[in-house]
PDB file of C-alpha atoms in Angstrom:
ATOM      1  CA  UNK F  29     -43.804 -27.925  -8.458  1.00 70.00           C
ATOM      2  CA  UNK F  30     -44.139 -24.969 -10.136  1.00 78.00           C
ATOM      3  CA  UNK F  31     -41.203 -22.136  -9.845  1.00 89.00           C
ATOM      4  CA  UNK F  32     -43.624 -19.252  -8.954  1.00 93.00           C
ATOM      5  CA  UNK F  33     -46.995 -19.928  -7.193  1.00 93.00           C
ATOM      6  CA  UNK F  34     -50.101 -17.974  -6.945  1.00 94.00           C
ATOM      7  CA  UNK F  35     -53.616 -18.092  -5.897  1.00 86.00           C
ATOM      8  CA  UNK F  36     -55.459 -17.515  -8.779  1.00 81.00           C
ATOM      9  CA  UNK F  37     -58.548 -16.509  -6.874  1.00 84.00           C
ATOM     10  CA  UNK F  38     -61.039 -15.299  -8.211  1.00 91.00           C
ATOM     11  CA  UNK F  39     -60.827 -12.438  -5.369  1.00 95.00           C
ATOM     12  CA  UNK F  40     -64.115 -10.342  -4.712  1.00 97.00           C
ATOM     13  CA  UNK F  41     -63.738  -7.268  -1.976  1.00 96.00           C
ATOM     14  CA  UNK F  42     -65.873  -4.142  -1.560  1.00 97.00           C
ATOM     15  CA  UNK F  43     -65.142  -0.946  -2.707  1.00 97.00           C
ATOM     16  CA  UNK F  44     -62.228   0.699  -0.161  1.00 97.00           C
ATOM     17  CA  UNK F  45     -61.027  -2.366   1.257  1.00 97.00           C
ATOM     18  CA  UNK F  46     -57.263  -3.194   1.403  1.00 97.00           C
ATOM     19  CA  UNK F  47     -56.411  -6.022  -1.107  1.00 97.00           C
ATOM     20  CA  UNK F  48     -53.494  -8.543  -0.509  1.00 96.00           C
ATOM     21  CA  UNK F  49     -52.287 -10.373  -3.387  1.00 97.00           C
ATOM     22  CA  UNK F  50     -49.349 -12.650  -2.942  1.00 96.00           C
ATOM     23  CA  UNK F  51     -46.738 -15.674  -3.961  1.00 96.00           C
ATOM     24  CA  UNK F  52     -44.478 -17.447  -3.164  1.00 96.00           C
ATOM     25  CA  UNK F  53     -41.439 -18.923  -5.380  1.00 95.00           C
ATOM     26  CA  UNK F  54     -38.930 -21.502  -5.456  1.00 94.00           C
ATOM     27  CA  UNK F  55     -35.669 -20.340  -6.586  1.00 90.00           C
ATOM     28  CA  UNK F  56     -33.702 -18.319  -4.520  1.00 89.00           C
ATOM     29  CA  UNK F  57     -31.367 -16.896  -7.548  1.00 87.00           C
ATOM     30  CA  UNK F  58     -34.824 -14.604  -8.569  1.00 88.00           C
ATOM     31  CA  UNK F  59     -33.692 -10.828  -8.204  1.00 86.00           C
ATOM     32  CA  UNK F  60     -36.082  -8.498  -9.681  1.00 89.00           C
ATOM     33  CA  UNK F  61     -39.704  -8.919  -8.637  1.00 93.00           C
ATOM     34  CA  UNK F  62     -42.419  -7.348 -10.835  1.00 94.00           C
ATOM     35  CA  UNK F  63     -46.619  -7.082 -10.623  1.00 96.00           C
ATOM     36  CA  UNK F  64     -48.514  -6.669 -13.688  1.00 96.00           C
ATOM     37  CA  UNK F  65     -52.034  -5.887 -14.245  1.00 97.00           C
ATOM     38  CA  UNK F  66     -53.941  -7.647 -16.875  1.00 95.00           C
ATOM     39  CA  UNK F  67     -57.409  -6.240 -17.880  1.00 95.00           C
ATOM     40  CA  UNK F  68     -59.391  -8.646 -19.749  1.00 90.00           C
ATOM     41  CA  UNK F  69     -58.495  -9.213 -23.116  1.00 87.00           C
ATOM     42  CA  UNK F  70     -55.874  -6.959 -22.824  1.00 92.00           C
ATOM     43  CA  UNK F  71     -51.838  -7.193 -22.679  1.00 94.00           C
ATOM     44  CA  UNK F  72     -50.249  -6.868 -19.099  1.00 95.00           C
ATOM     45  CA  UNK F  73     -48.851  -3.431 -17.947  1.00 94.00           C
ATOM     46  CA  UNK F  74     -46.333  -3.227 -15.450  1.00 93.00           C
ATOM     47  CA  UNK F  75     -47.750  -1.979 -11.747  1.00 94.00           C
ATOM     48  CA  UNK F  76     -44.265  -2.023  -9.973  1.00 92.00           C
ATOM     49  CA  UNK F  77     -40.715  -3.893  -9.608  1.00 89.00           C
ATOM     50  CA  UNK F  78     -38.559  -4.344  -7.164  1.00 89.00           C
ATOM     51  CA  UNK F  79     -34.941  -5.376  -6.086  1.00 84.00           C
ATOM     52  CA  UNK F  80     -33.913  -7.758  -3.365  1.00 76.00           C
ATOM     53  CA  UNK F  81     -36.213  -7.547   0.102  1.00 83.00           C
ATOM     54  CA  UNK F  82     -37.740  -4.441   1.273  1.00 86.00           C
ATOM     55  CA  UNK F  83     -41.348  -2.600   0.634  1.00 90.00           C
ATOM     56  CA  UNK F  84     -41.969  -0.036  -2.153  1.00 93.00           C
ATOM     57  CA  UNK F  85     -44.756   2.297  -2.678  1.00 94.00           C
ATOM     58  CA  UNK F  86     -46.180   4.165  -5.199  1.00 94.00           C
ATOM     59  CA  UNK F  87     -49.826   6.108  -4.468  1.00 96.00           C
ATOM     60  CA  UNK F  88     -52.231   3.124  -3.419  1.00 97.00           C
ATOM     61  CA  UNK F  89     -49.922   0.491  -4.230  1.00 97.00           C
ATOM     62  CA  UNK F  90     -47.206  -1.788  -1.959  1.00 97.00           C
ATOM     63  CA  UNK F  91     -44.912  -4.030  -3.341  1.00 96.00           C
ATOM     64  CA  UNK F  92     -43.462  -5.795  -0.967  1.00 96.00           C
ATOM     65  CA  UNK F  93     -40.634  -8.968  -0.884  1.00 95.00           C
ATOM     66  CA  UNK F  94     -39.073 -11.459   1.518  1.00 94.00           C
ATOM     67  CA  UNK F  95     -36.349 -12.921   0.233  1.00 91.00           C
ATOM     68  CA  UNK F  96     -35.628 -15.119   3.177  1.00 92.00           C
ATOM     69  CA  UNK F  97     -39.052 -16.625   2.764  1.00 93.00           C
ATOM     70  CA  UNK F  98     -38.894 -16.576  -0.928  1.00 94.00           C
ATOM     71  CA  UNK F  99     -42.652 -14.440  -0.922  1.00 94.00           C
ATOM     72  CA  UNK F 100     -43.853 -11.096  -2.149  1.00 96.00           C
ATOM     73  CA  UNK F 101     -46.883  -8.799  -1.961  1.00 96.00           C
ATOM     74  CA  UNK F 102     -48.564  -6.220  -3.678  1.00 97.00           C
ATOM     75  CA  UNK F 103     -51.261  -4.057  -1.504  1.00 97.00           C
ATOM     76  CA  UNK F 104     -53.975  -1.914  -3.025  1.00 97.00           C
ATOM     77  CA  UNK F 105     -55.043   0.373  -0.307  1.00 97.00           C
ATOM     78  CA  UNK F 106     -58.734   2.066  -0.713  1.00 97.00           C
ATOM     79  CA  UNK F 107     -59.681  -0.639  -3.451  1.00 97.00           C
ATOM     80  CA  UNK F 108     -61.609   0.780  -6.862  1.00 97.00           C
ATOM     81  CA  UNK F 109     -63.963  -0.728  -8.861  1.00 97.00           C
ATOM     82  CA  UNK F 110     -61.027   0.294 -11.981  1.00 97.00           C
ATOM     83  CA  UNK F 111     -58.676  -1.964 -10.017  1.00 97.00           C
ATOM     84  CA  UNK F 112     -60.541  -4.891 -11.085  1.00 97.00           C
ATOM     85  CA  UNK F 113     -58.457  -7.081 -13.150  1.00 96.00           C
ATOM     86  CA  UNK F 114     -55.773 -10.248 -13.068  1.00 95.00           C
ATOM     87  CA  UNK F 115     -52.695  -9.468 -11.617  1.00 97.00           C
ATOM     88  CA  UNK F 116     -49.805 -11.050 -12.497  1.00 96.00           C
ATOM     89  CA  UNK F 117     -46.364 -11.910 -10.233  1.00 96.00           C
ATOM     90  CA  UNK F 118     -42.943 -12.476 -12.355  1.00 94.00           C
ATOM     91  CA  UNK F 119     -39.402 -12.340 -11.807  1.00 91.00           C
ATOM     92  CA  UNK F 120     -36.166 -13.117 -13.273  1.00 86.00           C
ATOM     93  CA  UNK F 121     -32.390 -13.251 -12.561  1.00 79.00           C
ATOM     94  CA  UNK F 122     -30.391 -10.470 -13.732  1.00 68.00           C
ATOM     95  CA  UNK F 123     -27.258 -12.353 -15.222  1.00 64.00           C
ATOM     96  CA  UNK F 124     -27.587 -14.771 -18.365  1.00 58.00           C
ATOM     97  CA  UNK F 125     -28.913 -14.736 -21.581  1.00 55.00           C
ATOM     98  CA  UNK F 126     -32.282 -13.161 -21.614  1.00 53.00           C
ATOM     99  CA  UNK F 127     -33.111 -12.636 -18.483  1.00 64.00           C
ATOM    100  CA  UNK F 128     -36.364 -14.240 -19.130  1.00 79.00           C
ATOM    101  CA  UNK F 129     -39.113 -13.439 -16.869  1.00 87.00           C
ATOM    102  CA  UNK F 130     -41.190 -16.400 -15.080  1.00 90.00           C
ATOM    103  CA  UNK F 131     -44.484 -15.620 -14.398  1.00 93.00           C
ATOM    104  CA  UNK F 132     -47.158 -16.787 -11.560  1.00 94.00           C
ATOM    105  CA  UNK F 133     -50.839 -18.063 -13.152  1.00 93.00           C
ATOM    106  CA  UNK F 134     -52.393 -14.864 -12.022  1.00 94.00           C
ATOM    107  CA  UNK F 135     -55.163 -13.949  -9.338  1.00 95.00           C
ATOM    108  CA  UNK F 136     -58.467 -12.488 -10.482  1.00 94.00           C
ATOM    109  CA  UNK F 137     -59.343  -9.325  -8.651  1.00 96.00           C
ATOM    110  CA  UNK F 138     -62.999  -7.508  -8.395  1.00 97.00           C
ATOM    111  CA  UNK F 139     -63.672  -4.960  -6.648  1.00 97.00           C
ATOM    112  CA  UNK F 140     -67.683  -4.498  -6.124  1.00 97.00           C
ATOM    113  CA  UNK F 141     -68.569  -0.869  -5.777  1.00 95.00           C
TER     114      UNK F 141
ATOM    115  CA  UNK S   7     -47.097   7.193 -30.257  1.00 56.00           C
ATOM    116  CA  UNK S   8     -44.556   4.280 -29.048  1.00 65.00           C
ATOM    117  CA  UNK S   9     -45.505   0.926 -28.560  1.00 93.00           C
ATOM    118  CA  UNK S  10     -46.387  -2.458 -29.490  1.00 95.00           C
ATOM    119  CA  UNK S  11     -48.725  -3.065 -31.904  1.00 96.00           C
ATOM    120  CA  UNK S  12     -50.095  -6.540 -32.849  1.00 97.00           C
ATOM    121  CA  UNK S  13     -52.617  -7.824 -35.520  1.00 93.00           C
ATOM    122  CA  UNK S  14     -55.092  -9.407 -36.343  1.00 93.00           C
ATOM    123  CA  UNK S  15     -56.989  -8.907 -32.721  1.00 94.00           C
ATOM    124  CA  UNK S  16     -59.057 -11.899 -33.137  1.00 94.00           C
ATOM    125  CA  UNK S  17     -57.449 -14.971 -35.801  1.00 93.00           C
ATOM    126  CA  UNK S  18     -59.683 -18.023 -36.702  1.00 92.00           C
ATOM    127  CA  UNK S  19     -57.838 -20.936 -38.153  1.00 89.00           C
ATOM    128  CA  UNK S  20     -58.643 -24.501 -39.674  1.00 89.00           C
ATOM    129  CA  UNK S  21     -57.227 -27.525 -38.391  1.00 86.00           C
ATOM    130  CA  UNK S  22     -53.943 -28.288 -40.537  1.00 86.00           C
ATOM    131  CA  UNK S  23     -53.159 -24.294 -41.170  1.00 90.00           C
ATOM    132  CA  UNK S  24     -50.147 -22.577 -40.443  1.00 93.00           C
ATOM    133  CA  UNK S  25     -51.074 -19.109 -39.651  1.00 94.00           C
ATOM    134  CA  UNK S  26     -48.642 -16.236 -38.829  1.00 96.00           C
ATOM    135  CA  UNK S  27     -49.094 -13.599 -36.198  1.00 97.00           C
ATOM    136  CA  UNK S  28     -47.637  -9.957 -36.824  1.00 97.00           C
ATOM    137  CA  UNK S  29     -45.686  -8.006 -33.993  1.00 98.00           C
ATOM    138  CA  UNK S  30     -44.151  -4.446 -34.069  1.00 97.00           C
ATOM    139  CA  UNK S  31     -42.427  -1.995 -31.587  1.00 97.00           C
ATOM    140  CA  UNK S  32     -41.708   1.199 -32.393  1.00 95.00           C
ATOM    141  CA  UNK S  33     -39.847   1.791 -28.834  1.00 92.00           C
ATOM    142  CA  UNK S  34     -36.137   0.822 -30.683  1.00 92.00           C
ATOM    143  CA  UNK S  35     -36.084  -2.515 -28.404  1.00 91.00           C
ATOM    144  CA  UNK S  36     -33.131  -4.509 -29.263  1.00 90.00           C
ATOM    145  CA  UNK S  37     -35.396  -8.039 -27.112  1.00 91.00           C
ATOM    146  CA  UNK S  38     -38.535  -9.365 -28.335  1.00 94.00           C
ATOM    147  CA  UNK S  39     -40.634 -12.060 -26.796  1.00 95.00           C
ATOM    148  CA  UNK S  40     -43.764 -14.258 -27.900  1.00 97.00           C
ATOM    149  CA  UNK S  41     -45.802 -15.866 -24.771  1.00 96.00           C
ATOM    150  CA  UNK S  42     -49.037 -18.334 -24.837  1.00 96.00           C
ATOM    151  CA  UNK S  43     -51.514 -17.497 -22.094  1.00 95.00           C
ATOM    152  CA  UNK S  44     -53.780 -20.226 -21.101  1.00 92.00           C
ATOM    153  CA  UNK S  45     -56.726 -19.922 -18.691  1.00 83.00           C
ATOM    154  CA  UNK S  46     -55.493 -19.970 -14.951  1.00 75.00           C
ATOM    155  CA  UNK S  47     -51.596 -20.714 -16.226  1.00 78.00           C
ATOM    156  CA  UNK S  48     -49.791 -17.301 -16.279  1.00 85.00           C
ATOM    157  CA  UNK S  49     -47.815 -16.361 -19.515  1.00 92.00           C
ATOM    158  CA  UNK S  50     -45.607 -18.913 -21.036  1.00 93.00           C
ATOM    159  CA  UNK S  51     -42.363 -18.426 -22.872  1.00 93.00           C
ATOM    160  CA  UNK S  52     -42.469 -19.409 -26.949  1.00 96.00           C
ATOM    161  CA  UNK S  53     -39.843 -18.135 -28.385  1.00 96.00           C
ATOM    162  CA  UNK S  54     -37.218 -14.495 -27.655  1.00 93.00           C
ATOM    163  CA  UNK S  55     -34.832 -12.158 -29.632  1.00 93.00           C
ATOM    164  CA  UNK S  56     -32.348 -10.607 -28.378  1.00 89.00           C
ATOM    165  CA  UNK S  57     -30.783  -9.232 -31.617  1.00 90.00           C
ATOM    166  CA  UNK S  58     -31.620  -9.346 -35.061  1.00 94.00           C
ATOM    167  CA  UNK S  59     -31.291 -12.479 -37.476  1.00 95.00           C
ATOM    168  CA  UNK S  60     -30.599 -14.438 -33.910  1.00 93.00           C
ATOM    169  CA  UNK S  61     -33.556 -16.214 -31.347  1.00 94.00           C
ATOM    170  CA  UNK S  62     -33.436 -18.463 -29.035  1.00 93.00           C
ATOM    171  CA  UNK S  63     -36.636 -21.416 -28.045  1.00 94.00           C
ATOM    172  CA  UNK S  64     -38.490 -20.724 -24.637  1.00 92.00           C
ATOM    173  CA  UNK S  65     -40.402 -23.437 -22.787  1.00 90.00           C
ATOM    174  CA  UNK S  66     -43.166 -24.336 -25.221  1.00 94.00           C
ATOM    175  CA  UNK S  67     -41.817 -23.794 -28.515  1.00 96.00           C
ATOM    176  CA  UNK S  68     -42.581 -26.310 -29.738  1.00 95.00           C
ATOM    177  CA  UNK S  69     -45.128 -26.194 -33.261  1.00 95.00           C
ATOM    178  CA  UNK S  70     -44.102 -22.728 -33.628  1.00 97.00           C
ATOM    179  CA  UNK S  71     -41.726 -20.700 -35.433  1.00 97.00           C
ATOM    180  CA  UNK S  72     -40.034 -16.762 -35.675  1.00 98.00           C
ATOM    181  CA  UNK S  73     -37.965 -14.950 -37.317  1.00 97.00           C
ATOM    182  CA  UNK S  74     -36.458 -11.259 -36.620  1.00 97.00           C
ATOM    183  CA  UNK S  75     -35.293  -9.812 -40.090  1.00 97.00           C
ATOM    184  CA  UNK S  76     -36.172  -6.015 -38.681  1.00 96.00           C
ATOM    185  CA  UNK S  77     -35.817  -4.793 -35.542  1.00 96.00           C
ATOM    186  CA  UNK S  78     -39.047  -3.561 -34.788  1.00 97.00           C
ATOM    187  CA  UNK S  79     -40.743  -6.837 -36.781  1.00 98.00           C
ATOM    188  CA  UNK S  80     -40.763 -10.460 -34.723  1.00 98.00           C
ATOM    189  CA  UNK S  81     -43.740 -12.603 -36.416  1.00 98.00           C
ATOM    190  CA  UNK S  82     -44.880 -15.796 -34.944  1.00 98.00           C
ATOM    191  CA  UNK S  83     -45.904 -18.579 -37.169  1.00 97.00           C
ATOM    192  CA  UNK S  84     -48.342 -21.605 -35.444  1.00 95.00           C
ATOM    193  CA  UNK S  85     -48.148 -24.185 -37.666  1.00 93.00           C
ATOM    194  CA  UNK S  86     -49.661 -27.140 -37.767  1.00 88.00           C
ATOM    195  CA  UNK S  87     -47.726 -29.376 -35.525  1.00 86.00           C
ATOM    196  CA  UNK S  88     -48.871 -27.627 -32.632  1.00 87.00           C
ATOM    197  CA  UNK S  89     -51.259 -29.490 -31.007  1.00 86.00           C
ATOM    198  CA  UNK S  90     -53.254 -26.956 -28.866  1.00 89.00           C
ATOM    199  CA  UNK S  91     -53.015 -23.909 -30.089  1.00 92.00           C
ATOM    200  CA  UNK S  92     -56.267 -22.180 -29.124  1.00 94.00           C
ATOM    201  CA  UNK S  93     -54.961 -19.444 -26.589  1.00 95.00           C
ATOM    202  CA  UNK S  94     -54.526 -15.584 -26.326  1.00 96.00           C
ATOM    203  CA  UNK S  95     -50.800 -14.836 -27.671  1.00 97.00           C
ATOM    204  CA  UNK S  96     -49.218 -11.684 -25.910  1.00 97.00           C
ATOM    205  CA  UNK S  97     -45.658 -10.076 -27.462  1.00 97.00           C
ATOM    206  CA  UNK S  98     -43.377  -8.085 -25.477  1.00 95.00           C
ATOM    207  CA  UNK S  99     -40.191  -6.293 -26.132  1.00 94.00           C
ATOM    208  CA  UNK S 100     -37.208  -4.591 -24.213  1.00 90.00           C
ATOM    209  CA  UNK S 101     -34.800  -2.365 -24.133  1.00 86.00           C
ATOM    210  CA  UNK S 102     -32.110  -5.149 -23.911  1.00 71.00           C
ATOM    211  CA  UNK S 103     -30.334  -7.699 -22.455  1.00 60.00           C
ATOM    212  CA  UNK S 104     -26.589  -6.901 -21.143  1.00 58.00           C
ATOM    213  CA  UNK S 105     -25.508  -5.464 -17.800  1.00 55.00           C
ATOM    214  CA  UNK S 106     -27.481  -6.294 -14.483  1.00 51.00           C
ATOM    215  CA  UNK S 107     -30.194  -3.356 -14.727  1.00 58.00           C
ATOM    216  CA  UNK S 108     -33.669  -3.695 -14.550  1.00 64.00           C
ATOM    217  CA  UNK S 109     -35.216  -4.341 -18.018  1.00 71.00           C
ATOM    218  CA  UNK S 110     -38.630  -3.858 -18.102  1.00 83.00           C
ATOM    219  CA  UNK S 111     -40.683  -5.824 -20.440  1.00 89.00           C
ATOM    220  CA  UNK S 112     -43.566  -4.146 -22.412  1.00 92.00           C
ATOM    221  CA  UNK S 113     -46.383  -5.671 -23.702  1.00 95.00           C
ATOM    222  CA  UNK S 114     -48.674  -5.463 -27.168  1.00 96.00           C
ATOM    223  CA  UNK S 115     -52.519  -5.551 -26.665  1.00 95.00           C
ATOM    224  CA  UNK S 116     -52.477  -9.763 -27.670  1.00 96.00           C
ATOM    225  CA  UNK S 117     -53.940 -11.965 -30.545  1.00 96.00           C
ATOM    226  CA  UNK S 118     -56.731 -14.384 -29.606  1.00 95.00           C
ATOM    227  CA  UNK S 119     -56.214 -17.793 -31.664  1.00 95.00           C
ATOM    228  CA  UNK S 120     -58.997 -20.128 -31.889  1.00 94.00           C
ATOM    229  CA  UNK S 121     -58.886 -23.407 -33.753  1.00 90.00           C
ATOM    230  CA  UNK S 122     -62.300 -24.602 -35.587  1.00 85.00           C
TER     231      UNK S 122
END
């Protein structure tokens, strides 16, 4: 079993619609909680992070975690045909050596305008 | 302008080459990271830096090889023992490693191996 799972999609939604994008891990010691966005052919830029459980928002973007049922979320609100990409999950633990991030496979996004 | 640059875009090797992939930050990282992204697998973990003239093996490290003479210079070399190595290679960097505070990773625009 795999530490972090995701659906890899792909995901196809019309232009406006809300997008939920999700996994789920297995290690309970994960602390921060990131989403990057992947265009194709392109390196991954970081969408948001957060710490322990709770919601954060930033514009048209949610990023929310459940520690207790080791899942998190990132919601795109009013969807864009720009917001069509591969998001990424990852996370780490804060203590040790590099605090290496683990990643999930990725879900394919496209938003149809 | 700061960043992550990494070259050549697009690398075509023989079987039985070693080939060597360039990375450079200009952000003053002290971490550096080299991942292999495969097709519906997420980023794996080659090899890391966290200071110079020291790294550490990831998960798949395994018919590859670094060094980090420079701080702003961590080169991967695939050599031949690696068995697979057609992928899209991504470096990051960091501003560090010590203390408990978030430590975002940044990433270079990646180097597409293929293997003829």
């Amino acid at each position: 079993q795999k530490e972090v799972e995701q659906d890899p999609g792909p995901l196809s939604v019309p232009e406006g619609a809300i997008v939920s994008l999700n996994c789920t891990y297995s290690n309970s010691a994960f602390q921060y909680f990131m989403w990057y966005r992947q265009y194709s052919r392109k390196g991954p830029e970081l969408l948001m992070y957060t710490y322990s459980s709770g919601n954060k928002e930033d514009g048209r973007f949610t990023a929310q975690v459940d520690k207790s049922s080791k899942y998190i979320s990132l919601f795109i609100r009013d969807s864009q045909p720009s917001d069509s990409a591969t998001y990424l999950c990852a996370m780490y633990i804060s203590s040790g050596s590099a605090r290496q991030l683990t990643f999930g496979s990725g879900t394919q996004l496209t938003v149809l305008p | 302008d700061g960043g992550i640059t990494q070259s050549p875009k697009y690398l075509f090797r023989k079987e039985g080459q070693n080939v060597t992939l360039s990375c450079e930050q200009n952000l003053n990282h002290d971490a550096m990271y080299w991942y292999r992204q495969d097709p519906g697998q997420g980023l794996r973990l080659i090899y890391y830096s966290q200071i110079v003239n020291d790294f550490q093996k990831g998960d798949i490290a395994e018919g590859y090889s670094v060094s980090r003479e420079k701080k702003e210079s961590f080169p991967l070399t695939v050599t031949s023992a690696q068995k697979n190595p057609t992928a899209f290679y991504l470096c990051a960097s960091s501003p560090g490693t010590s203390g408990s505070s978030y430590n975002e990773q940044f990433f270079g625009p990646g180097t597409r191996l293929t293997v003829l």
